[in-house]
DNA sequence: AAGTGGTCTAGACCACACC
DNA sequence: GTGTGGTCTAGACCACTTC
């Protein structure tokens, strides 16, 4: 099989060709591609060269690879749209889980771990003069898939015994509110993009390096004191935040 | 040199070790690492295995590779913070360039091309019953670096001769306003994450697969008719959008 | 010209999924 | 067990930067 695009490295020409063949419908959504070895024979290229093309298309979200099973055409990315438009509605910081379920999206939050771990960014935002933070890590399943890893940082001495009072069933915000009487409102949220590190990748069952939507935020207590800094890492192919100005 | 972390693939252990050595200050920010071959000898691994580790760290933004010159420790990512908090201030859709310069950030927009190219997403948002769109592609330099690739879609027949009236010096929105009297306001904007494809990578001088912050938006004319759909692809290591609720 | 990263091939072995 | 992807080595040649 001759490769059409005449210039550039072989792996790119293979990627372009695979892309076109998928676009033409040669393999339907969810269908299994030939093995890497077989594709290598088709293109007259080594398996590793084909592999490089497949890796690139995987990061772009066009393919999905399952170890031992095969390489598949990824279904069109279904992105959950989360509205962040109405400051009033979001003045009260609520848990991620509720953010989704209130939109009619099936979601469940799981507590991964609570550790005493300092983070320079968190410390800066919480305006702490000395160390001593708790990091609460949770994993959010959306539509049955692990999609969001959250790290919430709070000052340790403001929430003594927090780890023990956790039943794993309530959101971070609810626990802070109910056990410590801390009312929380958002100060700001931010949106960025980064790559999945090994931990993110393992937690969300995606290849390392996959696009991640980085969602940070700071919550204040009712006295206006910085209280909780959260850093969420969301699967880029599943999440989307929308800011509506008018209909 | 023995590798510390005892489990997992070699390339990950090398990546972890390099990360730690950078953290310890063995190489300062901007400093040049040993060549891939030399690192391979240090770790007793093949050059390609080292290379895999370097690729991962590059996507994470810790390293920066220059073909023919070497591998360098990337300076801490400087992210430009763009406020999207005040709907009133942004009611009038303005060009990207002005968004940045009004924040005191050096920015310059360059017209790449105008083509007649249909896009199903754009067509849906613009609510067009039939094909016939213009795609205006621009590249925004921020702080001297190419950081944002924008595609703006408008209905062709609403803006006849648009390509000819372009002097390349004004923003898309200004051209639409001044030449066609189209007042524009934002309807919504959205934030997502994806990977750089080959085109994005070439335009912004980043490796393919790098994290990209995807910023879409729809503008309406004063009659409330969908008029311009824009899709911006921003370097994930340079951009950050902030939504402020209160100080 | 020398050094560096970019690409490609060849072949091997391992880990996992499915039958 | 068989087939699939995941990792690793060996060695080659090319393209680019730097001198």
XYZ file of C-alpha atoms (C1' of nucleotides) in Angstrom:
532
model
C 0.000 0.000 0.000
C 1.590 3.235 -1.164
C 1.490 6.241 1.140
C -0.154 9.270 -0.330
C 1.375 12.324 1.311
C 4.795 12.459 -0.244
C 6.734 14.455 2.315
C 7.586 14.314 5.978
C 8.507 11.429 8.252
C 6.980 8.026 7.653
C 5.129 7.913 10.974
C 3.301 11.130 10.092
C 2.360 9.851 6.663
C 1.028 6.680 8.266
C -0.905 8.730 10.829
C -2.397 10.903 8.085
C -3.351 7.833 6.096
C -4.943 6.092 9.075
C -6.829 9.282 9.802
C -8.141 9.413 6.293
C -9.115 5.745 6.259
C -11.016 6.227 9.509
C -12.672 9.322 8.059
C -13.695 7.349 4.975
C -15.361 4.808 7.222
C -13.024 1.918 6.500
C -13.272 1.162 10.212
C -16.403 2.179 12.071
C -16.394 3.815 15.462
C -15.385 1.212 18.004
C -14.027 -1.186 15.377
C -10.701 -2.930 15.805
C -7.771 -1.967 13.605
C -5.322 -4.552 12.274
C -2.489 -5.358 14.663
C 0.598 -3.166 14.715
C 2.534 -5.916 12.987
C -0.094 -6.274 10.267
C -0.231 -2.508 9.678
C 3.546 -2.503 9.486
C 3.361 -5.023 6.660
C 0.629 -3.009 4.903
C 2.751 0.117 4.957
C 6.089 -1.568 4.474
C 7.278 -0.053 7.706
C 8.549 -1.401 10.974
C 6.117 -2.054 13.790
C 7.648 0.732 15.928
C 7.046 3.278 13.187
C 3.399 2.304 12.993
C 3.311 2.445 16.769
C 4.523 6.003 16.790
C 1.684 6.982 14.442
C -0.843 5.192 16.658
C 0.489 6.946 19.776
C -0.016 10.343 18.172
C -3.561 9.524 17.075
C -4.305 8.224 20.563
C -3.270 11.516 22.134
C -5.515 13.291 19.635
C -8.365 11.101 20.826
C -8.948 9.278 17.534
C -7.775 5.860 18.639
C -8.031 3.849 21.807
C -5.512 1.163 22.688
C -6.153 -1.779 24.996
C -3.118 -3.798 26.030
C -3.432 -7.345 24.834
C -6.723 -6.720 23.073
C -6.023 -4.370 20.187
C -6.307 -0.858 18.803
C -9.776 0.568 18.292
C -11.374 3.599 16.669
C -12.414 5.877 19.530
C -16.053 6.934 19.590
C -16.541 10.692 19.123
C -15.482 12.394 22.363
C -18.468 12.991 24.597
C -17.681 16.084 26.596
C -19.718 16.912 29.654
C -20.480 20.629 29.647
C -20.186 22.256 33.036
C -21.600 25.746 33.369
C -19.576 28.264 35.320
C -21.604 31.237 34.176
C -23.696 32.338 37.120
C -21.605 33.651 40.011
C -24.694 33.749 42.222
C -25.478 30.080 41.791
C -21.908 29.148 42.526
C -21.310 31.558 45.388
C -21.652 28.594 47.709
C -18.817 26.203 47.051
C -20.266 22.769 46.552
C -18.692 19.390 45.958
C -17.820 18.252 42.447
C -20.199 15.363 42.681
C -23.163 17.659 43.268
C -22.061 19.961 40.474
C -22.553 17.080 38.079
C -25.594 15.364 39.552
C -27.470 18.678 39.618
C -26.930 18.797 35.849
C -28.435 15.340 35.501
C -25.070 13.671 34.989
C -24.333 10.444 36.824
C -21.377 11.045 39.127
C -19.805 9.467 42.207
C -16.861 10.708 44.230
C -14.380 8.402 45.897
C -11.874 9.339 48.581
C -8.389 8.240 47.591
C -6.267 9.441 50.496
C -5.614 12.177 52.983
C -1.982 13.062 53.540
C 0.014 15.745 55.283
C 1.642 17.170 52.202
C 2.832 20.675 51.575
C 2.578 22.371 48.226
C 4.129 25.745 47.490
C 1.289 26.885 45.227
C -1.334 25.898 47.767
C 0.592 27.588 50.530
C 0.797 30.818 48.579
C -2.925 30.881 47.840
C -3.879 29.947 51.402
C -1.528 32.684 52.633
C 0.103 30.423 55.207
C 3.214 31.671 56.919
C 4.362 28.224 57.937
C 4.010 24.685 56.665
C 1.391 22.196 57.833
C -1.246 21.371 55.257
C -3.583 18.500 54.606
C -4.060 17.232 51.095
C -7.346 15.460 50.398
C -7.335 13.481 47.190
C -10.510 12.286 45.547
C -11.449 10.628 42.278
C -14.675 11.495 40.509
C -16.411 8.962 38.301
C -18.604 10.524 35.638
C -20.838 8.253 33.612
C -19.010 5.309 35.160
C -15.552 6.464 34.025
C -12.865 7.920 36.282
C -12.619 11.474 34.936
C -11.458 13.946 37.567
C -8.682 13.748 40.156
C -8.962 16.467 42.797
C -6.474 17.636 45.391
C -7.869 19.897 48.071
C -5.454 21.663 50.416
C -6.438 23.087 53.800
C -4.444 24.305 56.760
C -3.885 21.391 59.105
C -4.426 23.085 62.436
C -7.700 24.637 61.373
C -9.250 21.212 60.879
C -7.884 18.891 63.572
C -8.792 15.247 63.206
C -10.275 15.779 59.774
C -9.090 12.439 58.467
C -10.918 10.591 61.263
C -14.215 12.381 60.778
C -14.357 11.381 57.177
C -16.908 8.765 56.266
C -15.942 8.852 52.616
C -19.534 9.517 51.621
C -19.674 13.285 51.706
C -17.900 15.916 49.684
C -14.891 17.747 51.039
C -16.925 20.920 51.340
C -19.729 19.213 53.232
C -17.320 17.732 55.740
C -15.690 21.104 56.353
C -19.082 22.753 56.719
C -20.768 20.177 58.912
C -17.875 19.412 61.229
C -16.176 22.738 61.470
C -18.938 25.184 60.675
C -16.901 26.647 57.878
C -19.128 28.319 55.311
C -17.322 28.418 51.971
C -17.643 30.665 48.957
C -15.538 30.769 45.802
C -12.981 33.528 45.410
C -11.851 32.523 41.940
C -11.446 29.597 39.587
C -8.981 29.178 36.753
C -8.668 26.996 33.665
C -5.492 25.738 32.064
C -4.151 22.720 30.204
C -1.374 20.300 31.011
C -0.287 16.717 30.334
C -1.228 13.724 32.479
C 1.647 12.594 34.674
C 2.057 8.948 35.648
C -0.251 9.279 38.675
C -3.041 11.017 36.776
C -2.744 8.485 33.994
C -3.030 5.539 36.359
C -5.993 7.015 38.239
C -8.002 7.854 35.132
C -6.915 4.929 32.966
C -5.488 7.085 30.204
C -2.032 7.085 28.597
C 0.557 9.321 30.276
C 0.850 12.617 28.427
C -2.844 12.793 27.586
C -4.350 16.291 27.587
C -5.630 17.356 30.992
C -7.863 20.299 31.765
C -6.453 21.915 34.884
C -9.076 23.540 37.071
C -7.835 25.416 40.131
C -9.867 27.335 42.660
C -9.771 29.071 45.987
C -12.589 29.132 48.538
C -12.972 31.602 51.376
C -14.766 31.185 54.670
C -17.452 33.693 55.617
C -14.837 36.012 57.120
C -13.095 36.160 53.755
C -10.155 34.084 54.886
C -8.592 31.724 52.293
C -9.611 28.272 53.457
C -9.512 25.638 50.737
C -7.369 25.532 47.611
C -8.381 22.876 45.114
C -6.580 21.625 42.046
C -8.606 19.372 39.761
C -7.182 17.420 36.876
C -9.937 16.566 34.408
C -9.745 14.254 31.403
C -9.496 16.628 28.454
C -11.596 14.390 26.238
C -14.473 14.281 28.717
C -14.760 17.748 30.218
C -15.614 21.210 29.006
C -16.452 24.311 30.992
C -18.906 26.796 29.563
C -19.334 30.449 30.406
C -22.655 31.783 29.173
C -23.209 35.509 28.756
C -26.628 35.506 27.126
C -28.969 33.332 25.108
C 24.555 5.080 38.247
C 21.919 2.933 39.933
C 18.268 3.827 39.540
C 16.453 4.413 42.763
C 12.795 3.572 42.196
C 12.858 -0.165 42.032
C 9.711 -0.925 40.066
C 8.124 -0.029 36.776
C 9.567 0.373 33.292
C 13.083 1.713 32.898
C 12.020 4.857 31.025
C 9.807 5.868 33.949
C 12.558 5.279 36.462
C 14.878 7.403 34.356
C 12.226 10.121 34.097
C 11.696 10.066 37.873
C 15.426 10.249 38.454
C 15.929 13.121 36.033
C 13.039 14.923 37.685
C 14.637 14.508 41.077
C 18.055 15.622 39.865
C 16.505 18.722 38.352
C 14.617 19.339 41.588
C 17.835 19.009 43.555
C 19.367 21.670 41.369
C 21.912 19.481 39.617
C 21.030 21.415 36.484
C 19.769 24.960 36.835
C 16.841 26.350 34.899
C 17.937 26.786 31.299
C 20.998 24.567 31.714
C 21.899 21.916 29.177
C 21.566 18.252 30.062
C 24.085 15.660 28.902
C 23.367 14.255 25.450
C 20.947 11.379 25.061
C 23.864 9.065 24.364
C 25.728 10.207 27.475
C 22.651 9.809 29.668
C 22.188 6.352 28.194
C 25.662 5.431 29.379
C 25.022 6.924 32.824
C 21.903 4.839 33.274
C 23.135 1.760 31.460
C 20.193 2.045 29.086
C 19.814 2.475 25.381
C 19.532 5.947 23.918
C 15.923 5.353 22.851
C 14.920 4.459 26.383
C 16.400 7.713 27.664
C 14.676 9.463 24.803
C 11.308 8.138 25.863
C 11.858 9.553 29.357
C 12.860 12.931 27.898
C 9.778 13.008 25.668
C 7.509 12.494 28.663
C 9.217 15.217 30.681
C 8.984 17.529 27.687
C 5.226 17.084 27.493
C 5.057 17.831 31.211
C 6.897 21.067 30.524
C 10.027 20.259 32.540
C 12.425 19.947 29.634
C 12.878 21.736 26.360
C 14.554 20.079 23.373
C 16.268 21.889 20.511
C 17.175 19.794 17.501
C 20.926 19.795 16.989
C 21.604 21.884 20.064
C 20.632 19.826 23.086
C 18.132 19.192 25.851
C 17.580 21.961 28.401
C 15.808 22.441 31.703
C 12.704 24.468 30.935
C 12.240 27.652 32.918
C 9.174 27.578 35.201
C 6.118 27.937 32.977
C 5.055 31.549 32.792
C 1.311 31.521 32.338
C -0.436 34.669 31.232
C -3.602 35.059 33.281
C -6.565 36.209 31.265
C -9.602 37.355 33.216
C -12.982 36.251 31.949
C -14.813 37.288 35.062
C -16.746 40.397 34.199
C -19.477 39.799 31.622
C -20.063 43.554 31.338
C -16.501 44.293 30.337
C -16.547 41.547 27.765
C -20.025 42.167 26.424
C -18.352 43.723 23.415
C -16.400 41.064 21.609
C -12.900 42.366 21.064
C -9.879 40.934 19.267
C -7.464 38.672 21.095
C -4.643 41.090 20.618
C -6.477 43.830 22.494
C -7.465 41.413 25.245
C -3.794 40.979 25.996
C -2.460 44.482 25.388
C -5.138 45.933 27.672
C -3.686 43.721 30.412
C -0.246 45.158 29.777
C 0.950 42.068 27.935
C 2.900 42.478 24.713
C 0.911 40.861 21.913
C 0.742 40.968 18.124
C -1.690 39.188 15.833
C -0.748 37.915 12.403
C -3.122 36.854 9.659
C -2.234 33.381 8.411
C -4.875 32.743 5.774
C -8.504 33.082 4.811
C -10.084 30.040 3.209
C -13.521 28.849 2.213
C -13.680 25.895 4.536
C -16.710 24.289 6.104
C -16.701 22.871 9.583
C -19.600 20.927 11.023
C -19.211 22.321 14.544
C -19.031 25.886 13.268
C -22.027 25.328 11.046
C -24.078 24.020 13.953
C -23.253 26.969 16.175
C -23.818 29.507 13.405
C -27.138 27.774 12.673
C -26.518 27.668 8.932
C -28.823 25.590 6.830
C -26.388 25.295 3.980
C -22.653 25.288 3.502
C -20.581 28.331 2.586
C -18.321 29.548 5.343
C -15.127 31.544 5.564
C -12.398 30.475 7.916
C -10.027 33.188 9.077
C -6.867 31.876 10.655
C -4.615 34.040 12.775
C -1.577 33.516 14.948
C -1.086 35.518 18.130
C 2.397 36.241 19.442
C 2.484 36.864 23.174
C 5.715 38.088 24.701
C 7.390 37.374 21.361
C 6.339 33.720 21.263
C 3.652 32.243 18.995
C 1.072 31.145 21.567
C -2.452 31.129 20.133
C -3.827 29.850 16.823
C -7.342 31.099 16.129
C -9.891 29.989 13.576
C -12.859 32.278 13.130
C -15.798 31.072 11.073
C -18.389 33.377 9.528
C -21.071 32.866 6.926
C -19.597 33.638 3.538
C -22.495 35.508 1.959
C -22.911 37.826 4.922
C -19.406 39.217 4.427
C -18.725 39.366 0.679
C -15.195 40.282 -0.287
C -13.950 40.020 3.253
C -10.595 38.627 2.219
C -9.921 41.650 -0.005
C -10.798 44.217 2.627
C -8.294 42.789 5.014
C -5.202 44.856 5.640
C -3.822 42.321 8.088
C -3.449 44.996 10.738
C -6.809 44.884 12.451
C -8.534 42.185 14.447
C -11.213 40.004 12.928
C -13.855 41.704 15.020
C -12.732 45.188 13.999
C -12.865 44.291 10.328
C -16.374 42.894 10.680
C -17.479 45.944 12.614
C -15.916 48.622 10.480
C -16.672 47.166 7.076
C -19.999 45.531 7.661
C -21.398 47.442 10.630
C -21.765 44.236 12.550
C -21.793 44.921 16.273
C -20.723 41.811 18.109
C -21.323 40.539 21.632
C -20.357 37.247 23.194
C -23.029 34.601 23.643
C -20.771 32.094 25.383
C -17.227 30.872 25.702
C -15.977 27.426 26.640
C -12.736 25.920 27.898
C -11.400 22.467 27.187
C -8.112 20.652 26.682
C -6.712 18.743 23.721
C -3.408 17.737 22.141
C -1.550 19.761 19.533
C -1.920 18.289 16.064
C 0.846 18.627 13.483
C -0.444 22.025 12.275
C -0.753 23.528 15.749
C 2.667 22.194 16.642
C 4.298 23.726 13.580
C 2.606 27.104 14.067
C 3.502 27.411 17.736
C 6.892 25.689 17.612
C 5.974 23.006 20.144
C 6.164 19.218 19.890
C 3.052 17.504 18.482
C 0.897 16.163 21.290
C 1.657 19.047 23.628
C -1.231 20.120 25.859
C -3.476 22.728 24.271
C -6.089 24.845 25.980
C -9.099 24.900 23.671
C -11.101 28.098 23.849
C -14.273 28.234 21.786
C -16.776 31.028 21.593
C -19.797 32.350 19.766
C -20.543 35.994 19.039
C -23.921 37.452 18.130
C -24.728 40.572 16.165
C -26.961 43.199 17.735
C -30.061 41.383 16.500
C -28.982 38.300 18.445
C -28.082 36.367 15.315
C -25.084 33.971 15.586
C -22.382 35.652 13.534
C -18.874 34.527 14.407
C -17.735 31.206 15.837
C -14.126 31.176 17.011
C -11.945 28.265 18.030
C -8.655 29.189 19.672
C -5.867 26.769 20.409
C -3.615 28.163 23.125
C -0.294 26.794 24.337
C -1.168 25.073 27.600
C 2.100 26.102 29.231
C 1.551 29.775 28.492
C -2.145 30.454 29.028
C -4.546 30.401 31.910
C -8.050 31.809 32.159
C -9.270 33.149 35.455
C -12.813 33.645 36.658
C -12.961 35.938 39.680
C -16.011 35.938 41.954
C -14.771 38.232 44.712
C -11.618 39.515 46.297
C 33.885 19.012 11.073
C 31.939 17.574 15.298
C 28.121 17.089 18.292
C 23.289 16.802 19.012
C 18.648 15.364 18.399
C 15.112 13.002 14.736
C 13.868 8.895 12.365
C 13.903 4.163 11.072
C 14.810 -0.792 11.020
C 15.701 -5.423 13.131
C 14.777 -8.464 16.495
C 13.873 -9.875 21.172
C 11.224 -10.668 25.388
C 7.436 -9.560 28.558
C 2.470 -8.603 30.154
C -2.119 -8.866 29.229
C -6.647 -10.409 26.946
C -9.327 -13.811 24.976
C -10.466 -18.374 23.783
C -2.145 -21.257 23.977
C -2.292 -17.652 20.747
C -2.436 -12.984 19.574
C -2.083 -8.397 21.003
C 0.202 -4.382 22.742
C 4.406 -2.679 26.054
C 9.267 -2.363 26.625
C 14.045 -2.634 25.523
C 18.359 -3.141 22.948
C 21.480 -2.640 18.835
C 22.869 -0.088 15.248
C 22.247 2.877 11.335
C 21.542 7.177 8.823
C 19.740 11.893 8.454
C 18.974 16.952 9.806
C 20.217 20.629 12.431
C 23.326 23.604 15.364
C 27.626 25.174 16.510
C 32.362 25.949 15.769
